[in-house]
XYZ file of C-alpha atoms in Angstrom:
342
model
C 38.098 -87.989 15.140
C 38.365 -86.087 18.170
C 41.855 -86.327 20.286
C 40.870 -87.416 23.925
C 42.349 -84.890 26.430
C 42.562 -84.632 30.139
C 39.490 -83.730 31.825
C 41.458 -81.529 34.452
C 39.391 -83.231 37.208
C 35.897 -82.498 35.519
C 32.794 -83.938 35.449
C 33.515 -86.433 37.957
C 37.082 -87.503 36.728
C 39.741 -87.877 39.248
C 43.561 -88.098 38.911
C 44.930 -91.108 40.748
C 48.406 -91.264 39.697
C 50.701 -87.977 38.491
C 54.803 -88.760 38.925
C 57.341 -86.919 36.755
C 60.524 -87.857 35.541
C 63.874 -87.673 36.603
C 64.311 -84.823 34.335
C 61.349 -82.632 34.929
C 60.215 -83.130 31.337
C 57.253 -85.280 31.412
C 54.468 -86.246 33.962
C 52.341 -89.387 33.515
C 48.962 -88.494 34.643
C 46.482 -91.237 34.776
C 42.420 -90.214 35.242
C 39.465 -92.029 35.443
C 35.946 -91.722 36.405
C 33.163 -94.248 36.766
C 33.256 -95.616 33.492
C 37.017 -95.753 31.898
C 40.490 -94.961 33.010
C 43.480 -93.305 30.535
C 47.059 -92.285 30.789
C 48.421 -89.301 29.485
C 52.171 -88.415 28.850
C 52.432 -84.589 29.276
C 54.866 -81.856 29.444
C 54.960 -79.074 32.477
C 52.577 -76.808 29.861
C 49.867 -79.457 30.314
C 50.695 -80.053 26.347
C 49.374 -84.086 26.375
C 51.963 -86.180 23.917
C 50.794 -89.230 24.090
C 47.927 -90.468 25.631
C 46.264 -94.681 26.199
C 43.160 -96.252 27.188
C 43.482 -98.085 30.409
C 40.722 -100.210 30.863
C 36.644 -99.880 30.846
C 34.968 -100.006 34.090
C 31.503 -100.776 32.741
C 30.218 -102.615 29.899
C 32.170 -101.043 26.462
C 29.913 -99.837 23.857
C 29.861 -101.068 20.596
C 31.056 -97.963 18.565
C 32.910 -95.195 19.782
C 31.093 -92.715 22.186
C 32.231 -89.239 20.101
C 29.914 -86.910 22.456
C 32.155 -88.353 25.674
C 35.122 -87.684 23.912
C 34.460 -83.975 22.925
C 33.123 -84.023 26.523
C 37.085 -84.056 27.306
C 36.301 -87.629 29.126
C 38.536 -90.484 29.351
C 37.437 -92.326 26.282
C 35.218 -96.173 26.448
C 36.699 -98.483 24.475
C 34.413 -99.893 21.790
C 33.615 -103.857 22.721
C 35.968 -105.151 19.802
C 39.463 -103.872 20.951
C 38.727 -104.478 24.497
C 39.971 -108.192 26.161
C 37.214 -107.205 29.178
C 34.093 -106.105 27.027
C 31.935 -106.476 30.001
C 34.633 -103.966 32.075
C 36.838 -104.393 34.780
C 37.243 -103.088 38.663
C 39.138 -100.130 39.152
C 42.962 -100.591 38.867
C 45.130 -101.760 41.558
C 48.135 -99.769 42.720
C 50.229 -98.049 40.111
C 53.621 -97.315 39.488
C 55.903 -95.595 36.443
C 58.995 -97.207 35.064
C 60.563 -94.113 32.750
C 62.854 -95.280 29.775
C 66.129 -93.952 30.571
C 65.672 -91.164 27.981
C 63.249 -89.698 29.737
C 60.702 -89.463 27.171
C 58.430 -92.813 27.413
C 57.295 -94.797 30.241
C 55.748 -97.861 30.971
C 52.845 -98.081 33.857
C 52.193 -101.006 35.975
C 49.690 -102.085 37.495
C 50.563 -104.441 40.587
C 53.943 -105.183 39.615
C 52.224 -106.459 36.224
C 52.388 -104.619 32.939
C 49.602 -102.585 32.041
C 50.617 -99.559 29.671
C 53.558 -98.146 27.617
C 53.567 -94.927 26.322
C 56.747 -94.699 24.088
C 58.307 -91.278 23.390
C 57.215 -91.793 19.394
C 53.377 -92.090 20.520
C 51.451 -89.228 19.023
C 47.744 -88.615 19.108
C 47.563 -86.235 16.274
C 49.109 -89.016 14.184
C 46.821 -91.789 15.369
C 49.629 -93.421 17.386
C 48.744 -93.792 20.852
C 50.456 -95.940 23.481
C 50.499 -99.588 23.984
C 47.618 -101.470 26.707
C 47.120 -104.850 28.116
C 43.869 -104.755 27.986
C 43.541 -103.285 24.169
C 42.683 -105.275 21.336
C 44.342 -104.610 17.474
C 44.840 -100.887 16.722
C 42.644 -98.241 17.449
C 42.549 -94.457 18.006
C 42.377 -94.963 21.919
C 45.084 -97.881 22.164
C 47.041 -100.354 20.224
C 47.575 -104.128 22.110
C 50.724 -104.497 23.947
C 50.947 -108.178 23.133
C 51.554 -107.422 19.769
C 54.415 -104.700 20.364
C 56.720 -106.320 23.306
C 59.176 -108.180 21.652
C 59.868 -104.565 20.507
C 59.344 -103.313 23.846
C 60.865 -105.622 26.058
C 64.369 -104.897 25.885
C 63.965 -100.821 26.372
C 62.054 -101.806 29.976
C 64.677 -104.291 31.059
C 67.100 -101.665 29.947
C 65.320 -98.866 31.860
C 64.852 -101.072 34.920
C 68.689 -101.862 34.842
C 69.833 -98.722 34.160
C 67.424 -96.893 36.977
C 68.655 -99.225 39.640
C 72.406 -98.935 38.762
C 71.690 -95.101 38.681
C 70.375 -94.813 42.392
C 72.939 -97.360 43.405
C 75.692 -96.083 45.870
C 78.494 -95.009 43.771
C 77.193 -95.051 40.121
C 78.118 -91.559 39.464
C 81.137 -90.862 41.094
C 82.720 -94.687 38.978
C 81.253 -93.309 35.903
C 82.393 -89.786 36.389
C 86.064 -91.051 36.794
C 85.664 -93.446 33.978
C 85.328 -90.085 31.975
C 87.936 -88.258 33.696
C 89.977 -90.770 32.564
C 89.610 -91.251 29.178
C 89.872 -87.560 28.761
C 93.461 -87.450 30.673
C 94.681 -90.375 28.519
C 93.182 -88.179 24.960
C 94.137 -84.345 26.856
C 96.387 -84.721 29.398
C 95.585 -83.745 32.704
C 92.939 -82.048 33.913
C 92.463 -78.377 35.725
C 89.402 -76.668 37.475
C 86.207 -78.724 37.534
C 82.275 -77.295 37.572
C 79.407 -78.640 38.260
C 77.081 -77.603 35.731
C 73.749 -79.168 36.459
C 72.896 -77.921 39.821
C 69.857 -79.596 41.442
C 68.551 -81.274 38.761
C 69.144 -84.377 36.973
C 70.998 -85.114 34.268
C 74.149 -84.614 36.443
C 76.919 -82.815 34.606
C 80.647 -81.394 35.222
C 82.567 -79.482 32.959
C 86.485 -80.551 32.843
C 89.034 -78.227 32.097
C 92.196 -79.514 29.956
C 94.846 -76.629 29.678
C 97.265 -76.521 26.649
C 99.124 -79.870 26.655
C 101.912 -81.531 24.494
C 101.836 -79.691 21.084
C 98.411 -78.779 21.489
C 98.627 -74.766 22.311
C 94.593 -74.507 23.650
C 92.474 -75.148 26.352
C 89.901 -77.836 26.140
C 86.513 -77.658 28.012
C 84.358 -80.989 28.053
C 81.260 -82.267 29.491
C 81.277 -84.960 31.533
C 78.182 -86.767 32.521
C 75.579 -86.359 29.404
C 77.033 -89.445 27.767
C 75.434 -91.406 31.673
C 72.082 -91.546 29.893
C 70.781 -91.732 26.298
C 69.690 -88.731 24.436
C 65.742 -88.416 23.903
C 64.142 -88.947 20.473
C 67.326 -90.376 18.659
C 65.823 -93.350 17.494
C 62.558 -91.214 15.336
C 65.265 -89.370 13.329
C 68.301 -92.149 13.207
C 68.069 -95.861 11.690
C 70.780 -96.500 14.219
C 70.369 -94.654 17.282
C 72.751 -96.328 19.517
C 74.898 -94.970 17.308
C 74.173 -91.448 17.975
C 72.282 -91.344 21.789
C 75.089 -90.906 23.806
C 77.307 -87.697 23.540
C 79.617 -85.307 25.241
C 80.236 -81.779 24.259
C 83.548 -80.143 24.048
C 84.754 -76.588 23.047
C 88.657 -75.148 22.298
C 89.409 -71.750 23.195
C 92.724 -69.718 23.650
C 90.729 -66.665 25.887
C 89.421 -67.045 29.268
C 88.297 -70.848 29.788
C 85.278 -69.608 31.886
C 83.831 -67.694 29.168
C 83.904 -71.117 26.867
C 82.485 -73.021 29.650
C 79.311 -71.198 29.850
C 78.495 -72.739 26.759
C 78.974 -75.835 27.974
C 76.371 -75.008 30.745
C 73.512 -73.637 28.632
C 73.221 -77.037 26.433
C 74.967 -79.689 28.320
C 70.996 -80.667 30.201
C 68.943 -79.303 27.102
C 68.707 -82.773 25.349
C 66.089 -84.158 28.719
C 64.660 -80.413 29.349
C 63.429 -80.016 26.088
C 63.163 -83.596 24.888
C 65.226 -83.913 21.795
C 68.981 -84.734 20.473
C 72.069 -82.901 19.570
C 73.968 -84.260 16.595
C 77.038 -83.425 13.882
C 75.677 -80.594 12.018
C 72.785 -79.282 14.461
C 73.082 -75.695 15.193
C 71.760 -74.043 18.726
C 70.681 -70.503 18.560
C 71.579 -68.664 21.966
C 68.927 -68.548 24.571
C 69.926 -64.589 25.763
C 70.324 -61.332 24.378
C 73.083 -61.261 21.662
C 75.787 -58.955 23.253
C 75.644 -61.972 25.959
C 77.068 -64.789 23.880
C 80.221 -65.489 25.960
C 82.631 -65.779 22.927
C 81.778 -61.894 21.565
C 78.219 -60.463 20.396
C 79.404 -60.714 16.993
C 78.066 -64.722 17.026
C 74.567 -65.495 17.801
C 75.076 -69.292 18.773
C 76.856 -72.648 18.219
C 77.328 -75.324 15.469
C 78.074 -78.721 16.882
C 79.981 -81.315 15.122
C 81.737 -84.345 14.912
C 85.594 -84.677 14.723
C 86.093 -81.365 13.091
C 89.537 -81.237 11.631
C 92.897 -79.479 13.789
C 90.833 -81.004 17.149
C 91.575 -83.981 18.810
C 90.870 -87.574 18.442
C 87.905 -88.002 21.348
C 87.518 -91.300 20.246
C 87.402 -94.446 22.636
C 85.050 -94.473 25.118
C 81.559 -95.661 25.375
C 78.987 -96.604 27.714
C 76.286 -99.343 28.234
C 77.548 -101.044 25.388
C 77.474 -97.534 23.118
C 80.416 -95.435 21.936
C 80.054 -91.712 22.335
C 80.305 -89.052 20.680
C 82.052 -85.874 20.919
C 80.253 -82.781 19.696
C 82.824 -79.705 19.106
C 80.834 -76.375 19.521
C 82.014 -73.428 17.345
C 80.712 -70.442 17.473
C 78.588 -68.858 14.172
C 77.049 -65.728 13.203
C 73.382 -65.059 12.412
C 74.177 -65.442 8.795
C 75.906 -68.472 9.281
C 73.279 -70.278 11.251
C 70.410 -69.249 8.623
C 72.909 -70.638 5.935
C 73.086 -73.673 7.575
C 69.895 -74.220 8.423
C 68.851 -73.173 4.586
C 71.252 -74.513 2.331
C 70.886 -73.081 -1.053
């Protein structure tokens, strides 16, 4: 069957909701013309993700209409997995609730519930998002009743967290809860950078000089650990586990060359919609005689309490521990190695 796409404002569609989220990642777009309205999860390329039936403003059919669907219009619903078979007025005012990840959202529809796109919805897998109004499972929708005990807890969580986020002070209390933790592990800190700019997630980089018997500088993140890592929870039984990390790098050479590392991943989780994790290798972004730590490396490997580093252990957030990722630079050979065990 078909995948129902966005009709870019064709043949009499019109877009009545498009908002973003706080990481410039995704865009809910809802359409609709005369007949049906759909939500689509999307990335800035226009590539659609996930995609649900809204609701059927006219009688539904009683089989699927294929020749409206290759039309590129937002899909009827066939009468048996629609709750309003003889249709429904146009929806009421609309508003997105994004998880905190940054990756699903839930739509509703005067203050009530109407959609939920998670970030594991995927047309070409028959797994669309989750409707009010939908009956069962089927290619356009699968019932929301049926999936919010499941659901439940990530919106209450997203509502919670988005309101203590945009509350006055959230960041600078967590960013000295950090600070913290790192002088009690580190000792105390030196220079500070902001490494995130204008844009959301916000992130410093901390600078510990040589301290005690340890002889190096160490560089952390501070700030990626304030919101969960996207897409965890499709590769990882136990994702609270593993969604909330900081990075940190050692060096003995100039601290700002080590920090620029730090700057180049420490937003990519929300940009690009994924997860860093013990093992996962990052291939730099520039030209090779750019890598900060010598041309001879290519990029990063990333794990967990490598041995001679220290103990980062300790701290968590919204009920989480964190993780600390230690970045060491590898060489071409070395990444392909890695990422091709023989």
């Amino acid at each position: 069957m078909a995948i129902f796409r966005s009709a870019s404002g064709e043949g009499g569609t019109e877009v009545v909701l498009a908002a973003g989220n706080p990481y410039g990642s995704r865009t809910l777009v809802v359409e609709r013309d005369e007949d049906s309205s759909v939500a689509y999860l999307c990335s800035p390329d226009g590539t659609v993700h996930g995609a649900v039936w809204l609701a059927n403003h006219r009688p539904a059919p009683l089989v699927v209409d294929l020749a409206r669907i290759n039309a590129g219009r937002p899909p009827l619903m066939p009468r048996p997995n629609t709750l309003h078979p003889d249709g429904r007025r146009p929806l009421g005012q609309l508003s997105p609730l994004w998880f905190e990840e940054g990756d699903g959202v839930a739509l509703y529809e005067d203050d009530e519930l109407l959609a939920v796109i998670p970030g594991w919805a995927d047309m070409s897998r028959g797994m669309p998002g989750y409707a009010r109004d939908a009956v069962g499972e089927s290619p356009f929708a699968w019932a929301l009743s049926e999936a919010l005990e499941g659901l439940r807890p990530r919106i209450s969580n997203a509502r919670s967290y988005w309101r203590w986020r945009h509350g006055e002070g959230s960041w600078p209390s967590f960013q000295q809860f950090v600070m913290g933790h790192l002088d009690g592990v580190l000792g105390p800190a030196g220079r500070y950078w902001d490494a995130s700019g204008e844009r959301l997630p916000t992130v410093g980089i901390t600078e510990r000089p040589p301290h005690g018997e340890r002889g190096f500088t160490v560089l952390s993140t501070v700030g990626m650990s304030c919101q969960r890592m996207p897409t965890v929870e499709q590769w990882i039984d136990r994702p609270g586990a593993y969604a909330r990390v900081e990075l940190a790098v050692a060096t003995r050479d100039d601290p700002r060359d080590a920090a620029l590392l730090l700057v180049w991943l420490c937003q990519y989780p929300w940009h690009s919609v994924t997860w860093l994790g013990h093992g996962h290798t990052a291939k730099w972004y520039h030209e090779p005689e750019t890598f900060p730590l010598g041309p001879q490396y290519s990029g990063v490997l990333m794990q967990a309490n490598p041995p001679h580093m220290p103990d980062m252990s300790g701290f968590a957030f919204g009920g989480e521990a964190v993780r600390w990722l230690w970045l060491s630079p590898i060489t071409v050979q070395a990444m392909q190695a890695h990422q091709h065990p023989s």
